Short mmCIF file of C-alpha atoms in Angstrom, two decimals:
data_model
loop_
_atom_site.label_atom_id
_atom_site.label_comp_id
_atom_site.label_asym_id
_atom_site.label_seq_id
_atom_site.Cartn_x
_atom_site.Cartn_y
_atom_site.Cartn_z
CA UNK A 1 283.65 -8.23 32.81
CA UNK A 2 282.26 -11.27 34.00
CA UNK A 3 283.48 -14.29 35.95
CA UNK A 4 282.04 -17.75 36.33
CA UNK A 5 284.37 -20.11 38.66
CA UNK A 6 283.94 -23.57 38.74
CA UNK A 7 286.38 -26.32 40.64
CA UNK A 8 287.09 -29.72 39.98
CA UNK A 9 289.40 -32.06 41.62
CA UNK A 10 292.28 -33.36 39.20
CA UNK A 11 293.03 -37.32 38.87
CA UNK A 12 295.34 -37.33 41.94
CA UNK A 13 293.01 -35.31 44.13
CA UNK A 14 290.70 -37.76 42.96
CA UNK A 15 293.04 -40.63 44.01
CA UNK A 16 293.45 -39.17 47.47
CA UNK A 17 290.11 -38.55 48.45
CA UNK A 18 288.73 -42.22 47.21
CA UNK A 19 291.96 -43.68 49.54
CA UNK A 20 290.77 -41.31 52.64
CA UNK A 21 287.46 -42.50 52.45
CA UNK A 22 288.96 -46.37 52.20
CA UNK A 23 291.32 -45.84 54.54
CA UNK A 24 288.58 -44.39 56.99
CA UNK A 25 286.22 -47.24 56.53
CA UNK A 26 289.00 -49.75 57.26
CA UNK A 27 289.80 -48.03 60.33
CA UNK A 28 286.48 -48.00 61.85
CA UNK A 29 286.15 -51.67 60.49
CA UNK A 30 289.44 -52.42 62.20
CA UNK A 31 289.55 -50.40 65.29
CA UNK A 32 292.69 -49.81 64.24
CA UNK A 33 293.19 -45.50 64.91
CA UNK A 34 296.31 -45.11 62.04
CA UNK A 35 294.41 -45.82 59.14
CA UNK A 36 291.25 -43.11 60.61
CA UNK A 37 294.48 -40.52 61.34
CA UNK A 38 295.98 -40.96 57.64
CA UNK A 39 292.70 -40.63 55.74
CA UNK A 40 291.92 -37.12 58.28
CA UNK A 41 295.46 -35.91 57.38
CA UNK A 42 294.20 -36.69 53.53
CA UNK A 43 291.20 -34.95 53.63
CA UNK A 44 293.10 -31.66 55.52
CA UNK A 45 295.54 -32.01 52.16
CA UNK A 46 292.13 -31.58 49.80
CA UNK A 47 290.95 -28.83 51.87
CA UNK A 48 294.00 -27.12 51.53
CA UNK A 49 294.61 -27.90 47.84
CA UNK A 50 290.70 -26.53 47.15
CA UNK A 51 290.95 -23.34 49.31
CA UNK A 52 294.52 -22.41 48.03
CA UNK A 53 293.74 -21.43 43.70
CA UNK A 54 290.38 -19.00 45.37
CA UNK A 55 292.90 -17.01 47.79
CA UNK A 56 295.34 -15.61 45.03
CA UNK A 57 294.18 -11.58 43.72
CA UNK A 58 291.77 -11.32 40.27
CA UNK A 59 293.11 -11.04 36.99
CA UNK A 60 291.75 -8.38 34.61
CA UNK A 61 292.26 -9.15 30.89
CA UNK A 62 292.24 -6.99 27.71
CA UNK A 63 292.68 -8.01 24.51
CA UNK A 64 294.17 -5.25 21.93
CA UNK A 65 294.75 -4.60 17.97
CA UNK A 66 292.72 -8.03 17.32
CA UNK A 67 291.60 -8.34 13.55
CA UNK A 68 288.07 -8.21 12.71
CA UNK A 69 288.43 -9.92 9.09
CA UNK A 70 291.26 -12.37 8.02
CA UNK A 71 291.20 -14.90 5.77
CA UNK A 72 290.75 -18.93 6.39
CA UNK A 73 293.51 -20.86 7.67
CA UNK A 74 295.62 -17.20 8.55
CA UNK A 75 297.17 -17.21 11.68
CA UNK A 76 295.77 -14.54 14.63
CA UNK A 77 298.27 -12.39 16.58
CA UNK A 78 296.86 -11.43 19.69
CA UNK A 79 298.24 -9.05 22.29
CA UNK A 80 296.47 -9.78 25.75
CA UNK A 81 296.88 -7.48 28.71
CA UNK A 82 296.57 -8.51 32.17
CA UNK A 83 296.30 -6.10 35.21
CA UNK A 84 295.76 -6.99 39.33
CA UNK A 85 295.49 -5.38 42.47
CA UNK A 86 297.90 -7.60 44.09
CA UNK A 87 300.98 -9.98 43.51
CA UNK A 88 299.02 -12.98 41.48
CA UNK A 89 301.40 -16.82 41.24
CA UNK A 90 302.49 -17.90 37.38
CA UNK A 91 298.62 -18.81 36.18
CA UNK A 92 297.85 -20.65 32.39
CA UNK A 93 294.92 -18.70 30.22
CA UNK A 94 293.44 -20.56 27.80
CA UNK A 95 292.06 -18.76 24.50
CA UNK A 96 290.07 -19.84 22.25
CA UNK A 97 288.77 -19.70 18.57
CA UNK A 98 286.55 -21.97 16.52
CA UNK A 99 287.17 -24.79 18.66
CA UNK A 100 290.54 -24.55 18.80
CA UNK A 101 292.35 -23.98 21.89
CA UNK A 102 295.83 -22.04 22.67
CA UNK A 103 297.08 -22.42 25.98
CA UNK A 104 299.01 -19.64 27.75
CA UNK A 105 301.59 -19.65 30.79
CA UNK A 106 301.45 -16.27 31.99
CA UNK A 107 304.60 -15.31 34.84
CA UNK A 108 303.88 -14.07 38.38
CA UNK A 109 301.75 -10.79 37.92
CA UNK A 110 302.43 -8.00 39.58
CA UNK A 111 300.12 -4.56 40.63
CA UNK A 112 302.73 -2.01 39.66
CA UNK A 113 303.13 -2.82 36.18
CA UNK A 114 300.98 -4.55 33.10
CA UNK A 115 301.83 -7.68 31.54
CA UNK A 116 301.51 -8.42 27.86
CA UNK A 117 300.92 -12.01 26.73
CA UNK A 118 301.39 -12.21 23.20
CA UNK A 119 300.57 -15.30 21.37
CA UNK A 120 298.88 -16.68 17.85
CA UNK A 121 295.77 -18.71 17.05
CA UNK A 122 294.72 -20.01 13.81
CA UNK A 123 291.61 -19.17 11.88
CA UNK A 124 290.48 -22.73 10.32
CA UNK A 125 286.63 -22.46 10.29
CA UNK A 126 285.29 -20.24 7.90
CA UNK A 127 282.18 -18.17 9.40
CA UNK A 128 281.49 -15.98 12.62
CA UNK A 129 283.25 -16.28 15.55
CA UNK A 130 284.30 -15.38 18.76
CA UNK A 131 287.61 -15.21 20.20
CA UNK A 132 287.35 -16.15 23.40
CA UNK A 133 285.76 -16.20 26.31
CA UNK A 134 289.26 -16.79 28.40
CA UNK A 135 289.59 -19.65 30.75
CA UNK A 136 292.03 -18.94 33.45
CA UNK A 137 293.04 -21.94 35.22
CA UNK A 138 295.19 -22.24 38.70
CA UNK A 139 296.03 -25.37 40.84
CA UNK A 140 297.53 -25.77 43.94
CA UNK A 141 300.92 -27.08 45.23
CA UNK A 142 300.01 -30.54 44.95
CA UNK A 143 298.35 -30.19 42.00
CA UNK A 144 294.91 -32.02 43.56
CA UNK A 145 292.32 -29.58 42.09
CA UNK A 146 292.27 -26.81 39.82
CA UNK A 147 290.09 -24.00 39.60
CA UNK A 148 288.70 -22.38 36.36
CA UNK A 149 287.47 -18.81 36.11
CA UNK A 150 285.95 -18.36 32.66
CA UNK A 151 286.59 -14.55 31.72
CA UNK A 152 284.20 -13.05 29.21
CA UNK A 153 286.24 -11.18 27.09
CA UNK A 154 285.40 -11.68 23.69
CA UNK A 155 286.05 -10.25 20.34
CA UNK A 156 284.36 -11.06 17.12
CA UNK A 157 286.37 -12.46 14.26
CA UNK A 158 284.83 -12.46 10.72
CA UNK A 159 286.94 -15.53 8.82
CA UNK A 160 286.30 -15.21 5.19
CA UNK A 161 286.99 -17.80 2.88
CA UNK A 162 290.63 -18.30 1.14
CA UNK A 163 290.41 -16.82 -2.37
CA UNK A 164 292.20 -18.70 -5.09
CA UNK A 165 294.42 -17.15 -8.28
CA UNK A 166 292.03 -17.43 -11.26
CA UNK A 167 292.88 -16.38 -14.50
CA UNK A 168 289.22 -15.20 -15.71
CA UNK A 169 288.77 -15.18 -19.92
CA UNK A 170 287.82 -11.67 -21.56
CA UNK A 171 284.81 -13.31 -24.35
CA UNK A 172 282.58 -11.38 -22.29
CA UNK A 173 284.02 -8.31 -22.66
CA UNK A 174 283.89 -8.86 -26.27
CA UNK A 175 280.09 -10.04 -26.45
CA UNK A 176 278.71 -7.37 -24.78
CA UNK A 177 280.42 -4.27 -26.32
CA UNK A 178 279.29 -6.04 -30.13
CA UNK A 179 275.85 -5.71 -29.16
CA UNK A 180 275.48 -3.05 -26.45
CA UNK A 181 276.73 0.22 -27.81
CA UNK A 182 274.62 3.22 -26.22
CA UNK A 183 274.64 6.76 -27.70
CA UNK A 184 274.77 9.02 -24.51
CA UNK A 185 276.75 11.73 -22.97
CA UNK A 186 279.15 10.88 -20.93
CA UNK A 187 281.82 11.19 -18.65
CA UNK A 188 282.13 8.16 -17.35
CA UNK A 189 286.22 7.22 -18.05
CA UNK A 190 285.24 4.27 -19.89
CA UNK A 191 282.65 6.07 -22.37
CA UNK A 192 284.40 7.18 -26.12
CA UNK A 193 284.91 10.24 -27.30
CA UNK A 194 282.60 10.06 -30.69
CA UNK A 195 282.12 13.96 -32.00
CA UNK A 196 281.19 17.20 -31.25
CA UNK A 197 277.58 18.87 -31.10
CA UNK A 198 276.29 22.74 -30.22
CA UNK A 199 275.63 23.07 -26.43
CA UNK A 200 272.13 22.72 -25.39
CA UNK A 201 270.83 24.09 -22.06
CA UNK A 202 271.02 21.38 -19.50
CA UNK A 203 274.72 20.26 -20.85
CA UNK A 204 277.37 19.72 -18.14
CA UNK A 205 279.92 22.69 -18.74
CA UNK A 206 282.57 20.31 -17.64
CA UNK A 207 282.18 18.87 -21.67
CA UNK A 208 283.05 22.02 -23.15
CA UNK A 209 285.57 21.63 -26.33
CA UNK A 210 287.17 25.17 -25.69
CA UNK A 211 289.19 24.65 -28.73
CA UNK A 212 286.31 24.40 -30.59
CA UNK A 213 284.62 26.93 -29.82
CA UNK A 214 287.37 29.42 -30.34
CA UNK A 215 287.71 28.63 -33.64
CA UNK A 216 283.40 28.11 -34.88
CA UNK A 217 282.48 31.15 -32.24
CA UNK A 218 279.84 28.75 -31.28
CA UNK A 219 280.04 26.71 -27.88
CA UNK A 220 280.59 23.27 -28.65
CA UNK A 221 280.78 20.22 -26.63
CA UNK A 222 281.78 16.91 -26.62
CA UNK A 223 279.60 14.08 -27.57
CA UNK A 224 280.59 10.34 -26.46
CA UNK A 225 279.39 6.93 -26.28
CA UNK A 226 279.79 4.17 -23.25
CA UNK A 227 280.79 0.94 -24.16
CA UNK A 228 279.49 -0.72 -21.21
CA UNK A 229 281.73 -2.84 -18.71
CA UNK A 230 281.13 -7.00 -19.10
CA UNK A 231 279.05 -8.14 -16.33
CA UNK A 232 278.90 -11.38 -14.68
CA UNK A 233 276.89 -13.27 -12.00
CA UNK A 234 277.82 -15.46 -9.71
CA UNK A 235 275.43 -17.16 -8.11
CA UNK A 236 276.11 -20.04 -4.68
CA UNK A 237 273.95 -22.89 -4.16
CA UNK A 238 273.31 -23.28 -0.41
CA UNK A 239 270.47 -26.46 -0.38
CA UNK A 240 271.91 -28.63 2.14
CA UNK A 241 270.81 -31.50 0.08
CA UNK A 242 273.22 -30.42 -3.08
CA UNK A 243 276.69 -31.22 -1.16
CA UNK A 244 277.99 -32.05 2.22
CA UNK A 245 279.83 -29.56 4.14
CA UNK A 246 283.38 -30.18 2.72
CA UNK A 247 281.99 -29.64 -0.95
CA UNK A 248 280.28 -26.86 0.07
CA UNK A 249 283.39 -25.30 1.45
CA UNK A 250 285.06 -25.45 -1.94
CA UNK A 251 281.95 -24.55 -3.40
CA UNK A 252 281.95 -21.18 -0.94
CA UNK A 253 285.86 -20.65 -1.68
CA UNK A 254 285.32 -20.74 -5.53
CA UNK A 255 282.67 -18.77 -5.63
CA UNK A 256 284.19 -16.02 -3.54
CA UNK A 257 287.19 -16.66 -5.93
CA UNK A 258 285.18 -15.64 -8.64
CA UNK A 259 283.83 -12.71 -7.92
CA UNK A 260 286.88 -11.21 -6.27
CA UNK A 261 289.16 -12.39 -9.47
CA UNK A 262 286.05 -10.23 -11.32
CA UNK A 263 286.25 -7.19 -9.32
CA UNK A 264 290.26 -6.96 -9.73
CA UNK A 265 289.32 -7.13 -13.75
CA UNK A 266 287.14 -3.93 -13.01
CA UNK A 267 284.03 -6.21 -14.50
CA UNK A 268 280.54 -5.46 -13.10
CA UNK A 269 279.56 -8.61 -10.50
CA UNK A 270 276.26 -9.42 -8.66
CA UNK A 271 276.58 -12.52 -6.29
CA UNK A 272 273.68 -14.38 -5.26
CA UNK A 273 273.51 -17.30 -3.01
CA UNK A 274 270.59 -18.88 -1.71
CA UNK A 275 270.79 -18.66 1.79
CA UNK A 276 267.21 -16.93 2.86
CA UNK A 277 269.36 -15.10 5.51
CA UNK A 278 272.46 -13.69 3.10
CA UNK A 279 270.67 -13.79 -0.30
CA UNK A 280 273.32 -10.96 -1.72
CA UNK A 281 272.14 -7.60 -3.21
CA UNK A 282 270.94 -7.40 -7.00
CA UNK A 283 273.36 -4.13 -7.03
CA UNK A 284 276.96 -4.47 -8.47
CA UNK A 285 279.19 -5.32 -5.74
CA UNK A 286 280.87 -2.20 -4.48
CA UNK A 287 284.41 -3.52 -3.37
CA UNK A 288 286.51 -6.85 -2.34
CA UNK A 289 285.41 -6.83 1.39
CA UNK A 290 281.40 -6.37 0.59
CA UNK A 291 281.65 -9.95 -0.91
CA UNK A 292 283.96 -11.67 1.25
CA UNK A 293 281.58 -10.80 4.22
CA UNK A 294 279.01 -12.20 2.30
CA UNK A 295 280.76 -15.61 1.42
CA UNK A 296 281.73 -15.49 5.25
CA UNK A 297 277.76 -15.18 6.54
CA UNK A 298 276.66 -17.54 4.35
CA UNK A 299 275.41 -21.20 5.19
CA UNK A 300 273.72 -24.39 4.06
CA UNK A 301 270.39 -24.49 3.75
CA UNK A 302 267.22 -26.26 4.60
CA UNK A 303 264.33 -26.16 1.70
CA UNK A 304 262.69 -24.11 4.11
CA UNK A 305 265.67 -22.03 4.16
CA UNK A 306 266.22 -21.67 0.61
CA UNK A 307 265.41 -18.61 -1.79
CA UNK A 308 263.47 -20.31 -4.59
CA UNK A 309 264.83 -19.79 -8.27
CA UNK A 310 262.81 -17.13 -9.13
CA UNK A 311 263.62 -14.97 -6.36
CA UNK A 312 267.90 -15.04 -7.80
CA UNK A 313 265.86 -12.82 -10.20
CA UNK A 314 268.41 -14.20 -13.37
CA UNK A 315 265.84 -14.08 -16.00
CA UNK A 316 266.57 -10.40 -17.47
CA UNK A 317 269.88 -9.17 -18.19
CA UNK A 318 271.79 -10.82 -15.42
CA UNK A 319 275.34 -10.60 -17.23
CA UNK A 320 277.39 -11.37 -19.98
CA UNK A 321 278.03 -14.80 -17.73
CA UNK A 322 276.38 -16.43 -14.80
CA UNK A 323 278.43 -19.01 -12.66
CA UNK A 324 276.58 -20.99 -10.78
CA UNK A 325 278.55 -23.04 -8.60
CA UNK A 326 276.97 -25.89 -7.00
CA UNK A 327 277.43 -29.24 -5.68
CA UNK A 328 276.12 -32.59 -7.84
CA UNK A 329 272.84 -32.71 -6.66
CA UNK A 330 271.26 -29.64 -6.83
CA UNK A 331 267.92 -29.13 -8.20
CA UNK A 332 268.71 -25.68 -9.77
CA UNK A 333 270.98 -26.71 -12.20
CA UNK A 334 268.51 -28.51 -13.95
CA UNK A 335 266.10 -25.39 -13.38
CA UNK A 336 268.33 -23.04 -15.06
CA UNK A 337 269.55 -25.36 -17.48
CA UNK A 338 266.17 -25.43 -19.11
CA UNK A 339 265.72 -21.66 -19.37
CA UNK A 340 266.82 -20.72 -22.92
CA UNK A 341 267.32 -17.53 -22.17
CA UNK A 342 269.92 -18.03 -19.08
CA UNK A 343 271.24 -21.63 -20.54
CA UNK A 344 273.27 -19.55 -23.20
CA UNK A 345 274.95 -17.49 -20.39
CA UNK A 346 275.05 -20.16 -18.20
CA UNK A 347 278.81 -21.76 -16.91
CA UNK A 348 278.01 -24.74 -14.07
CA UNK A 349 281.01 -25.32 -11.66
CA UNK A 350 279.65 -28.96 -10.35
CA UNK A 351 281.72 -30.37 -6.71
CA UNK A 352 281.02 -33.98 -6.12
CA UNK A 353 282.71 -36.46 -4.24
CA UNK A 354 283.29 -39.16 -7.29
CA UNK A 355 280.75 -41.83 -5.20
CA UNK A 356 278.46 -42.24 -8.05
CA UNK A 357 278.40 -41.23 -12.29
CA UNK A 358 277.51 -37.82 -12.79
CA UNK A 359 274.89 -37.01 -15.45
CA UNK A 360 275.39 -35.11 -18.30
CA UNK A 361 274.19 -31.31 -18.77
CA UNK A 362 272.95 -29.34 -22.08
CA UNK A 363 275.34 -26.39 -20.97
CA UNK A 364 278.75 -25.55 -20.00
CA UNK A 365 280.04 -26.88 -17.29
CA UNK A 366 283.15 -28.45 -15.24
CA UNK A 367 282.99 -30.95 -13.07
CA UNK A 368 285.59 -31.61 -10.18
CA UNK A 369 285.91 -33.08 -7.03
CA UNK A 370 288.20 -29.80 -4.97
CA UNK A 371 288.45 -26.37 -5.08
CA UNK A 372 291.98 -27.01 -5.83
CA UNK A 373 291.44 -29.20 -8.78
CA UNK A 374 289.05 -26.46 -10.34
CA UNK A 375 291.66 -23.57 -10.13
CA UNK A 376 294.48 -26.15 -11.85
CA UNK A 377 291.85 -26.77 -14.67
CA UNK A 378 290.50 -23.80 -15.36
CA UNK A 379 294.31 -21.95 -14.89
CA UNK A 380 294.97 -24.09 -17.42
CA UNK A 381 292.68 -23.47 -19.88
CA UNK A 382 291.35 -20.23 -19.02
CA UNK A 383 287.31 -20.57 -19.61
CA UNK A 384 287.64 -23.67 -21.97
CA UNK A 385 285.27 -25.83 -20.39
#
């Protein structure tokens, strides 16, 4: 583990050294020998108060059961364990997180046993981070300097964005089971049991109808059909142009929101975003944490940064739905808006800040100004935009 040191004098050492050096210069201005003998007895006080926070033994921290993925805005519990070779004075660690700092008072240490510190820190940046490094800071009796040791024990923290209640309508369900029945066989749990057929070689024994075949002396299996899942895509707009960090904040939240209140529906999602670096996979997603690391990685981005349309690859059969949720000036709404073909599918959740008239779009969309003002509109009125 490494250890950087650095020590600085605090506003009364400051104080005392600026009056030794005055009180010197009078005294050689003066001839007068007091004022030289008070500023020497001020600078032996400094000396002490900078050689006393290096003399005390090294602290050895550990940080254990830390959580690698919690949600925005959750609080932290941290256990931190401290070890030294010899009796160490009451020190204060501070820990950090996102910018936000947690100071620590730990008690005189001693060698024969471990200390636990336990303490919590909250998570209010979305994104990667690290928790830590440790700053362990120790003064002296008069409280003239301080010395900081920065500690580099750090853990990553994953902060994924909060996911809101939404109450997600079924029309798609509907829509694509009207026009996508598929003769097949099946055992896929949602497929239909249709009829039976004479086994062919290359039939899964598993779809034997024993009964059946007792009875017609002729091995029989079972024929279904899948009625296939409603699928939706969700896709993030990440041009840093289209909204300013707050909005796209919300934007990331709802998104996430989406998807998430998708997969606990047991529909078939794909997320996209068009971050160059976290574009999303064209594959289903798998489960709740695959897209909640993605809506955690993901960023605003510069044009240069920015997966063109074409590359979201929404122009075959992209879902029963695509979201696309975006802030007011994006140039992809207008993009997808003119695509017959994906304009029919096509729901537009639009952040803005209310600065200036919004105009109006050929497709479905809602238009508000929070994250928290979409989930009371749309919990409202469940997909009635």
């Amino acid at each position: 583990m490494k250890r950087r040191s650095r020590l600085r004098l605090t506003p009364a050492g400051t104080a005392v050294l600026v009056g030794s050096i005055l009180l010197a210069a009078i005294g050689l201005v003066s001839g007068y020998r007091e004022f030289a003998v008070v500023a020497a007895a001020g600078v032996v006080v400094l000396l002490i108060a900078v050689v006393l926070p290096r003399v005390t033994s090294a602290i050895e921290f550990e940080r254990q059961d830390v959580p690698h993925f919690v949600a925005r805005g959750s609080v932290v519990a941290v256990a931190l364990h401290t070890r030294v070779e010899h009796t160490a004075p009451p020190t204060r660690i501070i820990d950090q997180l996102a910018g936000l700092a947690v100071p620590i008072d730990l008690p005189q240490l001693s060698p024969d046993r471990d200390t636990v510190a336990r303490y919590r820190i909250q998570a209010l940046q979305r994104g990667v981070h690290h928790l830590g490094p440790l700053l362990e800071e120790r003064s002296d009796p008069f409280a003239l300097a301080t010395r900081t040791v920065r500690h580099d024990v750090i853990d990553e923290v994953l902060v994924h964005p909060y996911v809101h209640r939404l109450r997600l309508p079924d029309s798609g369900s509907r829509m694509r089971q009207a026009r996508a029945i598929v003769p097949r066989f099946s055992e896929d749990p949602l497929a239909d049991f249709r009829s039976l057929r004479e086994y062919v070689v290359g039939d899964d024994s598993r779809l034997v109808h024993w009964a059946s075949t007792a009875k017609t002396g002729t091995l029989m299996v079972r024929d279904h059909f899948e009625l296939r899942r409603t699928t939706r895509t969700v896709v993030l707009e990440t041009l840093d142009r289209s909204a300013n960090d707050a909005l796209f904040e919300d934007a990331v939240e709802l998104a996430a929101s989406i998807v998430c209140e998708s997969l606990e529906q047991e529909l078939q999602v794909v997320m996209r975003t068009r971050d160059r670096e976290n574009p999303g996979r064209l594959a289903f997603v798998r489960h709740r944490q695959e897209a909640l690391e993605l809506f955690t990685r993901v960023q605003r981005t510069t044009p240069d940064d920015t997966l063109p349309a074409a590359q979201l690859r929404l122009q075959g059969d992209s879902g029963d739905q695509i979201f696309l949720v975006t802030g007011a000036d994006s140039p992809l709404v207008t993009e997808l808006a003119g695509n017959v073909l994906i304009a029919r599918r096509l729901v537009v959740v639009r952040l803005h800040d209310g600065s200036t008239p919004l105009r109006r779009l050929p497709v479905r969309h809602i238009d508000v100004t929070s994250a928290e003002q979409f989930v009371a509109r749309w919990n409202q009125r469940p997909g009635n935009l």
